[in-house]
Coordinates of C-alpha atoms in Angstrom, one line a residue:
Chain A
X1 CA 0.0 0.0 0.0
X2 CA 1.4 3.4 -1.0
X3 CA 2.0 5.9 1.7
X4 CA 0.3 9.3 1.5
X5 CA 2.6 12.2 1.3
X6 CA 2.5 14.5 4.4
X7 CA 0.7 17.3 2.5
X8 CA -2.1 15.1 1.3
X9 CA -2.4 13.4 4.7
X10 CA -2.6 16.8 6.5
X11 CA -5.3 18.0 4.1
X12 CA -7.3 14.8 4.6
X13 CA -7.0 15.1 8.4
X14 CA -8.1 18.8 8.3
X15 CA -11.1 17.9 6.1
X16 CA -12.1 15.0 8.3
X17 CA -11.8 17.2 11.4
X18 CA -14.0 19.8 9.7
X19 CA -16.6 17.1 8.8
X20 CA -16.7 15.9 12.4
X21 CA -16.9 19.5 13.7
X22 CA -19.8 20.1 11.3
X23 CA -21.7 17.1 12.6
X24 CA -20.9 17.9 16.3
X25 CA -22.2 21.5 15.9
X26 CA -25.4 20.2 14.2
X27 CA -26.0 17.8 17.1
X28 CA -25.4 20.5 19.7
X29 CA -27.8 22.8 18.0
X30 CA -30.3 20.1 17.8
X31 CA -30.1 19.1 21.5
X32 CA -30.0 22.7 22.8
X33 CA -32.6 24.1 20.4
X34 CA -35.1 21.2 20.5
X35 CA -38.5 22.7 21.5
X36 CA -41.2 21.1 23.6
X37 CA -44.7 22.2 24.4
X38 CA -45.5 21.9 28.0
X39 CA -49.2 21.9 28.7
X40 CA -50.0 22.9 32.3
X41 CA -53.3 21.7 33.6
X42 CA -55.2 22.7 36.7
X43 CA -58.1 20.2 36.7
X44 CA -59.6 18.2 39.5
X45 CA -59.8 14.4 39.4
X46 CA -63.3 13.5 38.1
X47 CA -63.3 10.7 40.7
X48 CA -62.5 13.2 43.4
X49 CA -59.1 11.9 44.6
X50 CA -57.5 15.4 44.3
X51 CA -58.9 18.9 43.9
X52 CA -57.9 21.6 41.4
X53 CA -55.8 24.5 42.9
X54 CA -58.0 27.5 43.7
X55 CA -55.3 29.7 42.1
X56 CA -51.6 29.4 41.3
X57 CA -48.8 31.2 39.5
X58 CA -46.8 28.8 37.4
X59 CA -43.5 29.4 35.7
X60 CA -41.2 27.1 33.8
X61 CA -37.5 28.1 33.6
X62 CA -37.2 31.8 32.5
X63 CA -40.6 31.8 30.8
X64 CA -43.1 34.5 31.8
X65 CA -45.2 33.2 34.8
X66 CA -48.9 32.5 34.2
X67 CA -51.8 32.4 36.5
X68 CA -54.0 29.2 36.7
X69 CA -57.5 28.9 38.1
X70 CA -59.6 25.7 38.4
X71 CA -60.2 24.1 35.0
X72 CA -57.4 26.1 33.3
X73 CA -55.0 24.6 30.8
X74 CA -52.3 26.7 29.0
X75 CA -49.0 26.0 27.4
X76 CA -45.3 26.9 27.7
X77 CA -43.0 26.5 24.8
X78 CA -39.5 25.6 26.1
X79 CA -36.1 24.8 24.7
X80 CA -34.0 21.8 25.8
X81 CA -34.9 18.8 27.9
X82 CA -34.2 19.7 31.6
X83 CA -36.7 22.2 33.2
X84 CA -37.5 23.7 36.5
X85 CA -41.3 24.0 37.3
X86 CA -42.3 26.5 40.0
X87 CA -45.9 26.5 41.4
X88 CA -46.8 29.2 43.8
X89 CA -50.4 28.8 45.1
X90 CA -52.3 32.0 45.6
X91 CA -53.9 30.8 48.8
X92 CA -52.4 32.7 51.8
X93 CA -49.8 30.6 53.7
X94 CA -49.6 27.9 51.0
X95 CA -46.1 26.5 50.3
X96 CA -44.4 27.2 46.9
X97 CA -43.1 24.1 45.2
X98 CA -40.2 23.9 42.8
X99 CA -39.4 20.7 41.0
X100 CA -37.0 19.7 38.2
X101 CA -38.2 17.4 35.5
X102 CA -36.9 16.1 32.2
X103 CA -38.7 15.9 28.9
X104 CA -37.6 13.1 26.6
X105 CA -35.8 14.4 23.4
X106 CA -38.3 12.9 21.0
X107 CA -41.4 14.1 22.8
X108 CA -43.3 17.1 21.4
X109 CA -45.9 17.7 24.0
X110 CA -45.9 17.0 27.8
X111 CA -49.0 17.4 30.0
X112 CA -48.1 18.6 33.5
X113 CA -50.9 18.5 36.1
X114 CA -50.2 21.0 38.9
X115 CA -53.2 19.7 40.9
X116 CA -51.6 16.2 40.9
X117 CA -48.2 17.6 41.7
X118 CA -49.4 19.6 44.7
X119 CA -51.5 16.7 45.9
X120 CA -48.5 14.4 45.7
X121 CA -50.1 12.1 43.1
X122 CA -47.6 10.4 40.7
X123 CA -47.1 10.6 37.8
X124 CA -47.9 14.3 37.6
X125 CA -46.5 14.6 34.0
X126 CA -47.1 12.5 31.0
X127 CA -46.8 12.4 27.3
X128 CA -49.6 14.2 25.4
X129 CA -50.5 13.4 21.9
X130 CA -52.8 15.8 20.1
X131 CA -55.3 14.1 17.9
X132 CA -54.9 14.7 14.2
X133 CA -57.7 16.1 12.1
X134 CA -58.2 12.7 10.6
X135 CA -58.5 11.1 14.1
X136 CA -61.0 13.8 15.2
X137 CA -63.0 13.2 12.0
X138 CA -63.0 9.5 12.7
X139 CA -64.2 10.1 16.3
X140 CA -67.0 12.3 15.0
X141 CA -68.0 9.8 12.4
X142 CA -68.1 7.0 15.1
X143 CA -70.2 9.2 17.4
X144 CA -72.6 10.0 14.5
X145 CA -72.9 6.3 13.7
X146 CA -73.9 5.6 17.3
X147 CA -76.5 8.4 17.4
X148 CA -77.9 8.9 13.9
X149 CA -79.2 12.4 13.3
X150 CA -82.6 12.8 11.6
X151 CA -82.3 14.9 8.5
X152 CA -84.7 16.1 5.8
X153 CA -85.9 13.1 3.7
X154 CA -83.5 10.5 5.2
X155 CA -81.8 9.2 8.3
X156 CA -78.2 9.6 9.1
X157 CA -75.5 11.7 7.5
Chain B
X1 CA -4.2 69.7 -11.8
X2 CA -7.9 70.5 -12.4
X3 CA -10.5 67.9 -13.2
X4 CA -13.6 68.7 -15.3
X5 CA -16.9 67.2 -14.2
X6 CA -18.7 65.6 -17.1
X7 CA -22.3 65.7 -16.0
X8 CA -23.5 63.7 -19.0
X9 CA -21.1 60.9 -18.2
X10 CA -22.1 60.8 -14.6
X11 CA -25.8 60.6 -15.6
X12 CA -25.1 58.0 -18.2
X13 CA -23.2 55.9 -15.7
X14 CA -25.9 56.2 -13.1
X15 CA -29.0 56.4 -15.3
X16 CA -31.0 53.7 -13.4
X17 CA -30.2 55.2 -10.0
X18 CA -31.2 58.7 -11.2
X19 CA -34.5 57.4 -12.6
X20 CA -35.4 55.6 -9.4
X21 CA -34.4 58.7 -7.3
X22 CA -36.7 60.9 -9.4
X23 CA -39.6 58.5 -9.2
X24 CA -39.3 57.9 -5.4
X25 CA -38.7 61.7 -4.8
X26 CA -42.1 62.2 -6.5
X27 CA -43.9 59.3 -4.9
X28 CA -42.8 59.9 -1.2
X29 CA -44.8 63.1 -0.7
X30 CA -47.7 61.8 -2.7
X31 CA -47.9 58.7 -0.6
X32 CA -48.5 60.7 2.6
X33 CA -46.6 58.2 4.7
X34 CA -44.7 59.5 7.6
X35 CA -40.9 59.7 7.6
X36 CA -40.8 57.6 10.7
X37 CA -42.8 54.8 9.2
X38 CA -40.7 54.8 6.0
X39 CA -37.4 54.8 7.8
X40 CA -38.5 51.9 10.1
X41 CA -39.6 49.9 7.1
X42 CA -36.4 50.6 5.3
X43 CA -34.3 49.5 8.4
X44 CA -36.3 46.2 8.5
X45 CA -36.0 45.6 4.8
X46 CA -32.3 46.2 4.7
X47 CA -31.9 43.4 7.3
X48 CA -34.3 41.2 5.4
X49 CA -32.9 41.6 1.9
X50 CA -29.3 42.7 1.9
X51 CA -27.8 39.3 2.4
X52 CA -29.6 37.9 -0.6
X53 CA -28.3 40.7 -2.8
X54 CA -24.8 40.2 -1.6
X55 CA -24.9 36.7 -2.9
X56 CA -24.8 38.1 -6.4
X57 CA -21.5 39.9 -6.1
X58 CA -18.9 37.1 -6.5
X59 CA -20.3 35.7 -9.9
X60 CA -20.3 39.3 -11.2
X61 CA -16.7 39.6 -10.1
X62 CA -15.9 36.4 -12.0
X63 CA -17.5 37.8 -15.1
X64 CA -20.5 35.5 -15.0
X65 CA -23.1 38.3 -14.8
X66 CA -26.0 38.1 -12.5
X67 CA -26.4 34.7 -11.0
X68 CA -30.1 34.1 -11.5
X69 CA -29.3 30.5 -10.5
X70 CA -29.3 31.8 -6.9
X71 CA -32.8 30.5 -6.6
X72 CA -31.1 27.1 -6.2
X73 CA -29.6 28.3 -3.0
X74 CA -32.9 29.7 -1.9
X75 CA -34.5 26.3 -2.4
X76 CA -31.7 24.7 -0.3
X77 CA -32.4 27.2 2.5
X78 CA -36.1 26.3 2.3
X79 CA -35.3 22.6 2.6
X80 CA -33.2 23.4 5.7
X81 CA -36.0 25.4 7.2
X82 CA -38.5 22.6 6.6
X83 CA -36.2 20.2 8.4
X84 CA -35.6 22.6 11.3
X85 CA -39.4 23.2 11.7
X86 CA -40.2 19.5 11.4
X87 CA -37.6 18.7 14.1
X88 CA -39.0 21.4 16.3
X89 CA -35.8 23.4 16.7
X90 CA -36.5 26.8 18.2
X91 CA -35.0 30.3 17.7
X92 CA -31.5 31.0 16.4
X93 CA -30.6 27.3 16.9
X94 CA -33.3 26.5 14.3
X95 CA -31.9 29.0 11.9
X96 CA -28.3 27.8 12.3
X97 CA -29.4 24.1 12.0
X98 CA -31.4 25.0 8.8
X99 CA -28.2 26.6 7.4
X100 CA -26.2 23.5 8.3
X101 CA -28.8 21.2 6.7
X102 CA -29.1 23.5 3.6
X103 CA -25.3 23.8 3.2
X104 CA -24.5 20.5 1.5
X105 CA -27.6 20.9 -0.7
X106 CA -26.5 24.4 -1.7
X107 CA -22.9 23.2 -2.4
X108 CA -24.2 20.3 -4.5
X109 CA -26.6 22.5 -6.5
X110 CA -24.0 25.3 -6.8
X111 CA -21.5 22.8 -8.2
X112 CA -24.0 21.5 -10.7
X113 CA -25.0 25.0 -11.7
X114 CA -21.3 25.9 -12.1
X115 CA -20.7 22.9 -14.3
X116 CA -23.7 23.8 -16.5
X117 CA -22.7 27.5 -16.7
X118 CA -19.2 26.5 -17.8
X119 CA -20.7 24.7 -20.7
X120 CA -22.9 27.8 -21.5
X121 CA -20.1 30.3 -21.5
X122 CA -21.3 33.8 -22.6
X123 CA -24.9 32.9 -21.9
X124 CA -24.6 32.5 -18.1
X125 CA -27.5 34.7 -17.1
X126 CA -30.2 33.2 -19.2
X127 CA -28.9 29.7 -18.5
X128 CA -29.0 30.3 -14.8
X129 CA -32.5 31.7 -15.1
X130 CA -33.8 28.6 -16.9
X131 CA -31.8 26.3 -14.6
X132 CA -33.8 27.9 -11.7
X133 CA -37.0 26.8 -13.4
X134 CA -35.7 23.3 -14.0
X135 CA -34.6 22.9 -10.4
X136 CA -37.9 24.3 -9.2
X137 CA -39.5 21.2 -10.8
X138 CA -37.0 18.9 -8.9
X139 CA -37.7 20.8 -5.7
X140 CA -41.4 20.3 -6.1
X141 CA -40.9 16.6 -6.7
X142 CA -38.9 16.3 -3.5
X143 CA -41.0 18.5 -1.3
X144 CA -44.5 17.6 -2.7
X145 CA -44.0 13.8 -3.2
X146 CA -40.9 12.6 -1.5
X147 CA -41.1 14.4 1.9
X148 CA -43.3 12.3 4.1
X149 CA -43.1 9.2 1.9
X150 CA -39.5 8.5 1.2
X151 CA -37.9 11.3 3.3
X152 CA -39.3 10.9 6.9
X153 CA -41.3 13.9 8.2
X154 CA -42.3 13.7 11.9
X155 CA -44.8 16.5 12.2
X156 CA -48.3 15.9 10.8
X157 CA -48.8 19.7 11.3
X158 CA -46.6 20.5 8.3
X159 CA -47.6 17.6 6.0
X160 CA -50.6 17.7 3.7
X161 CA -53.7 15.9 4.9
X162 CA -53.1 13.0 2.5
X163 CA -50.1 12.1 4.7
X164 CA -47.1 13.1 2.5
X165 CA -45.9 16.4 0.9
X166 CA -45.4 19.7 2.7
X167 CA -48.3 22.1 3.1
X168 CA -48.5 25.1 0.7
X169 CA -47.8 27.6 3.5
X170 CA -45.4 26.7 6.3
X171 CA -45.7 28.6 9.5
X172 CA -42.2 29.5 10.8
X173 CA -43.4 30.3 14.3
X174 CA -40.6 28.4 15.9
X175 CA -37.9 30.6 14.3
X176 CA -39.9 33.7 13.5
X177 CA -37.8 36.9 13.7
X178 CA -35.4 35.0 16.0
X179 CA -32.4 36.7 14.5
X180 CA -34.0 40.1 14.3
X181 CA -35.0 40.1 17.9
X182 CA -31.8 38.5 19.2
X183 CA -30.2 41.9 19.6
X184 CA -32.9 44.4 18.9
X185 CA -31.8 47.9 19.8
X186 CA -34.2 50.8 20.2
X187 CA -32.8 54.1 19.0
X188 CA -35.5 56.8 19.5
X189 CA -38.6 55.6 17.7
X190 CA -36.7 53.0 15.6
X191 CA -35.9 49.4 16.4
X192 CA -32.7 48.1 14.8
X193 CA -32.2 44.4 14.3
X194 CA -28.6 44.6 15.3
X195 CA -27.9 40.8 15.1
X196 CA -29.0 40.7 11.5
X197 CA -26.9 43.8 10.8
X198 CA -23.9 42.1 12.4
X199 CA -24.3 39.1 10.1
X200 CA -24.5 41.4 7.1
X201 CA -21.5 43.3 8.3
X202 CA -19.5 40.1 8.7
X203 CA -20.4 39.2 5.1
X204 CA -19.2 42.6 3.9
X205 CA -15.9 42.0 5.7
X206 CA -15.7 38.5 4.2
X207 CA -16.2 39.9 0.7
X208 CA -13.6 42.6 1.3
X209 CA -11.1 40.0 2.6
X210 CA -12.0 37.5 -0.2
X211 CA -11.2 40.1 -2.9
X212 CA -7.6 40.3 -1.6
X213 CA -7.1 36.5 -1.5
X214 CA -5.4 34.6 -4.3
X215 CA -8.8 33.1 -5.3
X216 CA -10.4 36.6 -5.2
X217 CA -7.7 38.0 -7.4
X218 CA -8.2 35.0 -9.8
X219 CA -11.9 35.7 -10.0
X220 CA -11.3 39.4 -10.8
X221 CA -8.7 38.4 -13.5
X222 CA -11.2 35.9 -15.0
X223 CA -13.9 38.7 -14.9
X224 CA -11.5 40.9 -16.9
X225 CA -10.4 38.4 -19.6
X226 CA -10.8 34.6 -19.4
X227 CA -8.4 33.9 -22.2
X228 CA -5.6 35.9 -20.6
X229 CA -6.4 34.3 -17.2
X230 CA -6.1 30.9 -18.7
X231 CA -2.8 31.7 -20.3
X232 CA -1.6 33.0 -17.0
X233 CA -2.2 29.6 -15.4
X234 CA -5.5 30.3 -13.6
X235 CA -7.9 27.4 -13.4
X236 CA -10.7 29.3 -15.1
X237 CA -13.4 26.7 -14.9
X238 CA -12.7 25.6 -11.3
X239 CA -12.7 29.3 -10.2
X240 CA -16.0 30.0 -11.9
X241 CA -17.5 26.9 -10.2
X242 CA -16.3 28.1 -6.8
X243 CA -17.8 31.6 -7.5
X244 CA -21.2 30.0 -8.2
X245 CA -20.9 27.6 -5.2
X246 CA -20.2 30.5 -2.8
X247 CA -23.0 32.5 -4.3
X248 CA -25.4 29.6 -3.9
X249 CA -24.4 29.0 -0.3
X250 CA -24.8 32.8 0.5
X251 CA -28.2 32.8 -1.3
X252 CA -29.2 29.8 1.0
X253 CA -28.3 31.7 4.1
X254 CA -29.9 34.9 2.7
X255 CA -33.2 33.1 2.1
X256 CA -33.2 31.8 5.7
X257 CA -32.7 35.3 7.0
X258 CA -35.4 36.6 4.7
X259 CA -37.9 33.9 5.7
X260 CA -37.3 34.2 9.4
X261 CA -38.2 37.9 9.1
X262 CA -41.3 37.1 7.1
X263 CA -42.4 34.5 9.6
X264 CA -44.0 32.1 7.1
X265 CA -43.0 30.4 3.9
X266 CA -44.9 29.9 0.7
X267 CA -43.4 26.4 0.3
X268 CA -43.7 26.2 -3.5
X269 CA -43.3 29.9 -4.5
X270 CA -41.1 31.6 -1.9
X271 CA -37.9 31.1 -4.0
X272 CA -39.3 31.9 -7.4
X273 CA -38.9 35.7 -7.3
X274 CA -35.8 35.7 -5.2
X275 CA -33.3 36.1 -8.0
X276 CA -35.4 38.7 -9.7
X277 CA -35.8 41.0 -6.6
X278 CA -32.1 40.6 -5.7
X279 CA -31.0 41.4 -9.2
X280 CA -33.3 44.4 -9.4
X281 CA -32.0 45.8 -6.1
X282 CA -28.4 45.4 -7.2
X283 CA -29.0 47.1 -10.6
X284 CA -31.1 49.9 -9.1
X285 CA -28.1 50.5 -6.8
X286 CA -26.0 51.4 -9.8
X287 CA -24.3 48.0 -10.5
X288 CA -24.0 46.6 -13.9
X289 CA -23.7 42.9 -15.0
X290 CA -20.0 43.3 -15.1
X291 CA -19.3 45.4 -12.0
X292 CA -20.9 45.5 -8.6
X293 CA -19.7 46.8 -5.2
X294 CA -20.9 46.7 -1.6
X295 CA -22.3 50.3 -1.8
X296 CA -24.4 49.2 -4.8
X297 CA -26.1 46.6 -2.6
X298 CA -27.1 49.1 0.1
X299 CA -28.1 51.9 -2.3
X300 CA -30.1 49.4 -4.3
X301 CA -31.9 47.8 -1.4
X302 CA -32.8 51.3 0.0
X303 CA -34.0 52.7 -3.3
X304 CA -35.9 49.6 -4.5
X305 CA -37.6 49.1 -1.2
X306 CA -38.3 52.8 -0.7
X307 CA -40.3 52.5 -4.0
X308 CA -42.0 49.3 -2.8
X309 CA -43.1 51.0 0.4
X310 CA -44.4 54.2 -1.1
X311 CA -45.8 53.1 -4.5
X312 CA -49.0 51.3 -3.3
X313 CA -50.0 54.3 -1.2
X314 CA -49.0 56.8 -3.9
X315 CA -51.1 54.8 -6.3
X316 CA -54.0 54.8 -3.9
X317 CA -53.7 58.6 -3.4
X318 CA -53.4 59.4 -7.1
X319 CA -55.8 56.9 -8.7
X320 CA -57.9 55.7 -5.7
X321 CA -56.4 52.2 -6.1
X322 CA -53.3 50.8 -4.4
X323 CA -53.3 48.0 -7.0
X324 CA -52.1 50.5 -9.7
X325 CA -49.1 51.4 -7.5
X326 CA -48.4 47.7 -7.1
X327 CA -48.4 47.2 -10.9
X328 CA -46.3 50.3 -11.3
X329 CA -43.6 49.1 -8.9
X330 CA -43.4 45.7 -10.5
X331 CA -43.1 47.2 -13.9
X332 CA -40.4 49.5 -12.8
X333 CA -38.4 46.7 -11.2
X334 CA -38.5 44.7 -14.4
X335 CA -37.7 47.9 -16.3
X336 CA -34.6 48.4 -14.1
X337 CA -33.2 45.0 -15.1
X338 CA -34.0 45.5 -18.7
X339 CA -32.5 49.0 -18.8
X340 CA -29.3 47.8 -17.0
X341 CA -28.9 45.0 -19.5
X342 CA -29.5 47.3 -22.5
X343 CA -27.1 50.0 -21.1
X344 CA -24.5 47.2 -20.5
X345 CA -24.8 46.0 -24.1
X346 CA -24.8 49.5 -25.5
X347 CA -21.7 50.5 -23.5
X348 CA -19.9 47.3 -24.4
X349 CA -20.5 48.0 -28.1
X350 CA -19.5 51.6 -27.8
X351 CA -16.3 50.7 -26.0
X352 CA -15.5 48.2 -28.8
X353 CA -16.2 50.8 -31.4
X354 CA -13.9 53.2 -29.5
X355 CA -11.2 50.7 -29.2
X356 CA -11.4 49.9 -33.0
X357 CA -11.3 53.6 -33.8
X358 CA -8.3 54.0 -31.5
X359 CA -6.5 51.3 -33.4
X360 CA -7.2 53.1 -36.6
X361 CA -5.9 56.3 -35.1
X362 CA -9.3 58.0 -35.6
X363 CA -12.1 59.4 -33.4
X364 CA -14.5 57.2 -31.5
X365 CA -17.6 56.3 -33.4
X366 CA -19.8 57.9 -30.7
X367 CA -21.8 56.3 -28.0
X368 CA -20.8 56.0 -24.4
X369 CA -17.4 57.3 -23.2

């Protein structure tokens, strides 16, 4: 096998290093810039095992804090995977709670229940998958099939 | 030593600039827009468009005329943005990642364009223009049919309801104005997108530095005379390809900067007019197809966009219809390109006549001096 002359070898090394650097920068940008939607929910358990908070100020990281009242749901859009959630109940004398949590890299939406968190119910955050338009249409069609609607001249849609 | 000022020569050299100045000087007061509004719009549009116009400088320096093939770079930028939006990368990270994804695509397309233009020597501009149309078809094939079927796309929000292909309009909420607002400085009533200006400033420095490098000197020599450059040992074809590759990569970055400012992307149309607007701005700024400088870029962007800002309102004030102003500004932009090409051809012929007359020892046959 013929040996590479030093100039060619150096050129190839520099090019390979640049290629690796290019890839590393892309990975860093991906990991640090990956966005996630955190849905914060303040709803009571329908079975009654935990109540909704009467009022709370919630912040995630450096995002602008938001107020939540019973039944509220709103969203924070955050960058990166590791986040600090701060819940400050508006009731006088109530303890503020700060927790750190991690969103998996591939997850787009996470549902955080502050009522579960404050009541000590686990898990207080879970993956949320928004239904697509097709899924919603299929649900509506199934509901219509179960309860046919009377229309002019015929039955059903 | 006294110098006489030849007004006719100055006017002839800057005819397009003078015409645009006269038109806008007339349209600004008619439009009734406030100076503050116009200045803020201009400051925004300089940040939005200047980078794209800069991408045309190097091919002109290499004697290849206006690189209408820059739309290839714009397409690469759009592919990068589609990927960044699909992966959910927010802010400046999203823009940088879009540029990294678009870079190999732009280099490949630029290299292909350079190879084609080397085979169409002397007809680079029209070849580049048609190449843009051809690649638009390939782009549509990739984005409309292959994305979501062969090329994996995660987000159903950006795919068509049939399950593959990208939607006609792509919301760029995740990266919207992220560069403009990264370092927005308020000076009195005006907001300056300083981060965008810094990027444009760095590009200016790069162009100034590049002109002094061996490669830059080679490009200038090729722009002067390809035959002589070849005889002098310069790799003419390779240098021309490099000029087109750099131009395509810059157009890719320019399109990303442009679209982040707009905040949404017409997936199948956003790139179509890119070359035309950039060329119009450069020519309005006083450049020709054989010579363009950094000041030409800024003068052109300011003048062309000043006209774009005031014309619809001026049309509405004069004729009761903003649409007339819109038609007028489009017509004038095309006219600027046509006029610059005609003036270039006329001057080239006049110079050739003059050179021939000089060889015969007689007077110039007239025309441009």
